[in-house]
JSON list of C-alpha atoms in Angstrom, two decimals:
[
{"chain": "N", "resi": 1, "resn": "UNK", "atom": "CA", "xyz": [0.00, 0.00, 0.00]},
{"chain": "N", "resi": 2, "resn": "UNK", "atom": "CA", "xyz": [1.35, 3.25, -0.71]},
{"chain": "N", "resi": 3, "resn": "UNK", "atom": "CA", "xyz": [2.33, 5.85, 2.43]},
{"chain": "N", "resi": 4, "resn": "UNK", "atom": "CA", "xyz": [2.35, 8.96, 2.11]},
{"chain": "N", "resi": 5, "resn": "UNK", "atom": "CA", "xyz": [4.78, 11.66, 4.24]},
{"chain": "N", "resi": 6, "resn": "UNK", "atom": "CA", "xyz": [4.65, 15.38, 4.62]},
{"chain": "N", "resi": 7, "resn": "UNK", "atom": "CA", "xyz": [7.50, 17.71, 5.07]},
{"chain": "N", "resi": 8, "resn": "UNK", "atom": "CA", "xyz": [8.83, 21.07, 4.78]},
{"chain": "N", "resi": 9, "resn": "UNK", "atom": "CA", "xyz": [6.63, 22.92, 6.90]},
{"chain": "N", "resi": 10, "resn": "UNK", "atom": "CA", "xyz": [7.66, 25.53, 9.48]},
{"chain": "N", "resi": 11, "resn": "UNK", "atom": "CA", "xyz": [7.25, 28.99, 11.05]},
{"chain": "N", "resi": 12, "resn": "UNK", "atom": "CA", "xyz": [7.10, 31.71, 8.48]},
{"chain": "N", "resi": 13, "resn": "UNK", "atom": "CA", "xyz": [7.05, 35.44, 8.87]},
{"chain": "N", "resi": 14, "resn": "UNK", "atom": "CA", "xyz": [4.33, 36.96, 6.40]},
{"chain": "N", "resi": 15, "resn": "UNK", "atom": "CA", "xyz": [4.89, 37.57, 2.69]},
{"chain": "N", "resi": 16, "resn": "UNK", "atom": "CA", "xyz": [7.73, 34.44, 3.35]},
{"chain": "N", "resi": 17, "resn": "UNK", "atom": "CA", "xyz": [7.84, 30.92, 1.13]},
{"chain": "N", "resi": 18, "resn": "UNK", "atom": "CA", "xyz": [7.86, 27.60, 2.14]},
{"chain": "N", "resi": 19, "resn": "UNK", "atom": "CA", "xyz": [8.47, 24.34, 0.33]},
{"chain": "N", "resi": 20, "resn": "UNK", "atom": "CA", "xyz": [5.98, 21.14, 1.28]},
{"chain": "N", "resi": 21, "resn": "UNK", "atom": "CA", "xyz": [7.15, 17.62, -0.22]},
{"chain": "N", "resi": 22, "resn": "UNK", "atom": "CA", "xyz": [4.74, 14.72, -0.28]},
{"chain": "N", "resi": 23, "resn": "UNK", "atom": "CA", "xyz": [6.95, 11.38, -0.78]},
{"chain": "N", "resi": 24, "resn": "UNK", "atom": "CA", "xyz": [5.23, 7.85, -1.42]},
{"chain": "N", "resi": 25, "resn": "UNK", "atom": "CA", "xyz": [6.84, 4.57, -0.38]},
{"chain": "N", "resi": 26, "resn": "UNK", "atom": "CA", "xyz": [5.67, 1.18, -0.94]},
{"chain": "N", "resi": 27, "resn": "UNK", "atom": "CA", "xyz": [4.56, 1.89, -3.97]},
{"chain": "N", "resi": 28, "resn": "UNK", "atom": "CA", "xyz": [4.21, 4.48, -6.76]},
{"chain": "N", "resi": 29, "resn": "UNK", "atom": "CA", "xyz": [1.77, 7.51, -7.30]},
{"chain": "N", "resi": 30, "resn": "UNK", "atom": "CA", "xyz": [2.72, 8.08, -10.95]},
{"chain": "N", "resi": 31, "resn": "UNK", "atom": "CA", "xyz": [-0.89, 7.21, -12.29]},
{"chain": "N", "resi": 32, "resn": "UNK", "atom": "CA", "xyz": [-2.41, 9.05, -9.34]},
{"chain": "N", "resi": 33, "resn": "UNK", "atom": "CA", "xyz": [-4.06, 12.42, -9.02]},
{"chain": "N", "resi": 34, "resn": "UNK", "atom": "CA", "xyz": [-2.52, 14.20, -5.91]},
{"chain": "N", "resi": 35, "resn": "UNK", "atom": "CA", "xyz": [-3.86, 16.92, -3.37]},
{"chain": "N", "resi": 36, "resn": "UNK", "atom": "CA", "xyz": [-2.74, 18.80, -0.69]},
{"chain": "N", "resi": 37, "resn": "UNK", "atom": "CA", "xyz": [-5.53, 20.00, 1.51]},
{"chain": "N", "resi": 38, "resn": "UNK", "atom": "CA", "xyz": [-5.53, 21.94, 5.08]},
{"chain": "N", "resi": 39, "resn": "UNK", "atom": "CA", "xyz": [-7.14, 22.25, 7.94]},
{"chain": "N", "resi": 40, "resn": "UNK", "atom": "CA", "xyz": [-6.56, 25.36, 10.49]},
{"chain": "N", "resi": 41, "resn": "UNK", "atom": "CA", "xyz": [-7.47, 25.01, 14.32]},
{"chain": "N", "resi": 42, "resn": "UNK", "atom": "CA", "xyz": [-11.45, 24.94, 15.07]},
{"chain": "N", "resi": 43, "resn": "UNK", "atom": "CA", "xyz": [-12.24, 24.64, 10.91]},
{"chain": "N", "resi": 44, "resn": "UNK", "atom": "CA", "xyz": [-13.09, 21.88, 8.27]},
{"chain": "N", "resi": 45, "resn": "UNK", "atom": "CA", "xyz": [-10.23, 20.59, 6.08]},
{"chain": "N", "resi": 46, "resn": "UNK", "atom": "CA", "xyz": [-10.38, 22.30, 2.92]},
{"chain": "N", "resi": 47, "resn": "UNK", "atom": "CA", "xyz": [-8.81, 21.98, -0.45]},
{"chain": "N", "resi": 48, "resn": "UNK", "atom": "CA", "xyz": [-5.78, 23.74, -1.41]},
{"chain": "N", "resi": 49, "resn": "UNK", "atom": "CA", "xyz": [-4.56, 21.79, -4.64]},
{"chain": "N", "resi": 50, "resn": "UNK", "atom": "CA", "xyz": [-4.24, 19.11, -6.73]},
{"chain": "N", "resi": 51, "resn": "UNK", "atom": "CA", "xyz": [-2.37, 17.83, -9.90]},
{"chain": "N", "resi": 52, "resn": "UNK", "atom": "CA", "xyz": [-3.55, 15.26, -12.34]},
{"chain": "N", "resi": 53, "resn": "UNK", "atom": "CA", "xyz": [-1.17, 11.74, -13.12]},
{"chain": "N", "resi": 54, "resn": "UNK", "atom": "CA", "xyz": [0.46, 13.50, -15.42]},
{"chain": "N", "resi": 55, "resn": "UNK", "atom": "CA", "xyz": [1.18, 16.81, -13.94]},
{"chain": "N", "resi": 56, "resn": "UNK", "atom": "CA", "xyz": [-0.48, 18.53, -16.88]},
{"chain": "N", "resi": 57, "resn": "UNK", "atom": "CA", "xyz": [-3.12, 19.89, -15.07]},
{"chain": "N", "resi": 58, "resn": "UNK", "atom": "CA", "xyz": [-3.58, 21.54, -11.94]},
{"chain": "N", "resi": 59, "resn": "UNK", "atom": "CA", "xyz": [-6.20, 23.24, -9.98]},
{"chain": "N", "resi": 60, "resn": "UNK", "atom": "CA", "xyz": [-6.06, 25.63, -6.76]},
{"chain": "N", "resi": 61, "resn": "UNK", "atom": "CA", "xyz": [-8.45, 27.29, -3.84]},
{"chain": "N", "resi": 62, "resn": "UNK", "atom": "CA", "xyz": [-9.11, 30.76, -5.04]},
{"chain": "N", "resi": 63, "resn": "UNK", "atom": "CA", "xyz": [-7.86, 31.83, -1.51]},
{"chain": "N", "resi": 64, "resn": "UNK", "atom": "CA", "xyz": [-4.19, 30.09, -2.45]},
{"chain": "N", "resi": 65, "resn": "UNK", "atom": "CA", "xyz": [-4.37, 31.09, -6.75]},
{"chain": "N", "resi": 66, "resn": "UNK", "atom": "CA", "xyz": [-0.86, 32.79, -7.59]},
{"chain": "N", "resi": 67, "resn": "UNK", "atom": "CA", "xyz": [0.48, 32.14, -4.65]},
{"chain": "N", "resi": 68, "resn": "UNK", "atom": "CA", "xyz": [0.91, 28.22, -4.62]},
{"chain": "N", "resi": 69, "resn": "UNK", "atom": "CA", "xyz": [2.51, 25.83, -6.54]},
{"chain": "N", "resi": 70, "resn": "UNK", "atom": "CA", "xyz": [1.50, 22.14, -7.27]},
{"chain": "N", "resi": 71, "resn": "UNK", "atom": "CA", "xyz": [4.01, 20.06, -8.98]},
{"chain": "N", "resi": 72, "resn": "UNK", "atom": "CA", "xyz": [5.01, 16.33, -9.10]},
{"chain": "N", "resi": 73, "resn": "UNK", "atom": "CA", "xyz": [8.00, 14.56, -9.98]},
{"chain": "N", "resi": 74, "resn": "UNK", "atom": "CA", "xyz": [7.02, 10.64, -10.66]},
{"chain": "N", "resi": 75, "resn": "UNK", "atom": "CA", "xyz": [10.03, 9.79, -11.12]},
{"chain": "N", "resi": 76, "resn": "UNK", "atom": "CA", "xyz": [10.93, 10.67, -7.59]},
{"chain": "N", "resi": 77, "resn": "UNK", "atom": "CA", "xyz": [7.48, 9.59, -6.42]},
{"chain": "N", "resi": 78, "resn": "UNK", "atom": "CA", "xyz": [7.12, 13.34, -4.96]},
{"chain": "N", "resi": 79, "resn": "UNK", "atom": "CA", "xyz": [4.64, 15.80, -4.95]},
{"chain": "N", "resi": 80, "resn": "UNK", "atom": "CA", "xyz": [5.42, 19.45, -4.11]},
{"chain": "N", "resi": 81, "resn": "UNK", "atom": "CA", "xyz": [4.02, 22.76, -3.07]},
{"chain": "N", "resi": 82, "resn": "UNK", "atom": "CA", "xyz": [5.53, 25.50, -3.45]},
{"chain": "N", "resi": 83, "resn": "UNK", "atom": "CA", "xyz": [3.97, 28.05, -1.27]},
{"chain": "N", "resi": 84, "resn": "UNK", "atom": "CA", "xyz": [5.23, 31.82, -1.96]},
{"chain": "N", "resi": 85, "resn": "UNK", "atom": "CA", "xyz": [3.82, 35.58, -0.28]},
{"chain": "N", "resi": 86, "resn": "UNK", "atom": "CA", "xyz": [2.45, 33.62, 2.67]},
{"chain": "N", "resi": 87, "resn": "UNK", "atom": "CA", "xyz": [-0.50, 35.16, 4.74]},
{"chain": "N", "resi": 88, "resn": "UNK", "atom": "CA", "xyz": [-1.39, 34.27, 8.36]},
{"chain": "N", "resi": 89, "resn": "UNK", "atom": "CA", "xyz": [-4.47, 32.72, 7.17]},
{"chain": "N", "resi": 90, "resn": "UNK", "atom": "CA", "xyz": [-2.67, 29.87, 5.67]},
{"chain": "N", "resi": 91, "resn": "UNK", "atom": "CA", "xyz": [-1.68, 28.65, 9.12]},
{"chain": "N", "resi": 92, "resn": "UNK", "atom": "CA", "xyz": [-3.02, 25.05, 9.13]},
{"chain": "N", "resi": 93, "resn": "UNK", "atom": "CA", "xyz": [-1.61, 21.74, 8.82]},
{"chain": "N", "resi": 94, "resn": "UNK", "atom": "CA", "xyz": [-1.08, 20.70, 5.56]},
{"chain": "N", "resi": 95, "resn": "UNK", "atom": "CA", "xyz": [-2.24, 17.21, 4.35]},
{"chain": "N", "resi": 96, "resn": "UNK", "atom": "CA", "xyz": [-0.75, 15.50, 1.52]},
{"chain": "N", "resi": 97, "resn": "UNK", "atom": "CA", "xyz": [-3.50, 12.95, -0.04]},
{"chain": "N", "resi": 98, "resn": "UNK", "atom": "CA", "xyz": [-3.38, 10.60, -3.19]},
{"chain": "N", "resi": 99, "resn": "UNK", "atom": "CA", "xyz": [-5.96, 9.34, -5.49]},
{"chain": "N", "resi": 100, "resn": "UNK", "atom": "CA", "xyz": [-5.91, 6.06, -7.49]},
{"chain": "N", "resi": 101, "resn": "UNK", "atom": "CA", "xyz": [-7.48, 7.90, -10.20]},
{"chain": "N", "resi": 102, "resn": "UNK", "atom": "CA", "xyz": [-5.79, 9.68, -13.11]},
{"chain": "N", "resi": 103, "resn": "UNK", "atom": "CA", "xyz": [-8.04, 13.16, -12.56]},
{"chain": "N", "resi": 104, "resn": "UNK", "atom": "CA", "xyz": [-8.35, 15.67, -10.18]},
{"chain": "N", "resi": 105, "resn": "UNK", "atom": "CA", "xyz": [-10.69, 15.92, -7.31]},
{"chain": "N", "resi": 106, "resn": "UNK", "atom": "CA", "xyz": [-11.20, 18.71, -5.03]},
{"chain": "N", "resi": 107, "resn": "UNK", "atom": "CA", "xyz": [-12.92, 16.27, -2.74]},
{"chain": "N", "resi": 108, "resn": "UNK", "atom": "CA", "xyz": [-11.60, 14.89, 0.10]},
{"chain": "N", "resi": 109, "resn": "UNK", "atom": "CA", "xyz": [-13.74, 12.18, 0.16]},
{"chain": "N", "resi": 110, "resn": "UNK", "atom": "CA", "xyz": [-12.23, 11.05, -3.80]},
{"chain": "N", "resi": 111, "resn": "UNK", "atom": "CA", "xyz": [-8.99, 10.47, -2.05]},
{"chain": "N", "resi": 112, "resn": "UNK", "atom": "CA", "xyz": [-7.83, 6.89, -1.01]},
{"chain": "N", "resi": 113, "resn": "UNK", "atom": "CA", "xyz": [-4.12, 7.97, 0.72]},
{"chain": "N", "resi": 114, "resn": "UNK", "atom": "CA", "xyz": [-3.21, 10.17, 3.31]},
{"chain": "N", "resi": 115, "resn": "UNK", "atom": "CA", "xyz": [-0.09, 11.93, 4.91]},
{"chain": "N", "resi": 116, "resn": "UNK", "atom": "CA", "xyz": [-0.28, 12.68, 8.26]},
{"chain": "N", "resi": 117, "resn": "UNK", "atom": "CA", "xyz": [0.35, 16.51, 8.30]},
{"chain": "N", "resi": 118, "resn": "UNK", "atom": "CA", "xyz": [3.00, 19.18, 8.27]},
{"chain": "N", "resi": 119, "resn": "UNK", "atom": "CA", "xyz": [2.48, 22.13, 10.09]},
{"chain": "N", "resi": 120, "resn": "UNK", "atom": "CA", "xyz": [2.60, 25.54, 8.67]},
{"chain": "N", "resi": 121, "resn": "UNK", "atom": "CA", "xyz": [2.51, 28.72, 11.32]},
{"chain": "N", "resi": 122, "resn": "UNK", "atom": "CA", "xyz": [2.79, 31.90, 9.24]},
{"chain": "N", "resi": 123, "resn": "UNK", "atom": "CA", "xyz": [3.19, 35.03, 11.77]},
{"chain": "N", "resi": 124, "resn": "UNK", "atom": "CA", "xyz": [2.41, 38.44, 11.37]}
]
């Protein structure tokens, strides 16, 4: 079964960047759509991302549009996102989740795979 495991977050002054990696092991996630999703303290997760199998397409939260990155690497079995001018609002933790699909879903509930969280604290 594939595993999943977030890292990269951190504490961030405003307007910063941070890097979150999403690596797979025991098995691949080249034919999967991937999505990062977040969930802040006393709120529902909510989706931040995702990028199809082949990294071709790509979809983001409005609140998070120009200001992240999705991107995958299959051949490292790694998904990334890049997050750049970084607000206070995205303090959550970040969830890395995988879907044995080829397509994107915004959906939570679509994906099969989960990380279990890095946390991202961005200060004022």
């Amino acid at each position: 079964q594939v595993q999943l495991v977030e890292s990269g977050g951190g504490l961030v002054q405003a307007g910063g960047s941070l890097r979150l990696s999403c690596a797979a092991s025991a098995g691949t996630v080249s034919s999967y759509a991937m999505g990062w999703f977040r969930q802040a303290p006393g709120k529902e997760r909510e989706f931040v991302a995702v990028v199809s199998w082949s990294g071709e397409t790509t979809y983001y939260a409005d609140s998070v549009k120009g200001r992240f990155t999705i991107a995958r690497d299959n051949a490292k079995n790694t998904v990334y996102l890049q997050m750049n001018s970084l607000k206070p609002e995205d303090t959550a933790v970040y969830y890395c989740a995988g879907r044995r699909r080829l397509f994107a879903s915004k959906t939570g509930a679509d994906y099969d795979y989960w990380g279990q969280g890095t946390q991202v604290t961005v200060s004022s």
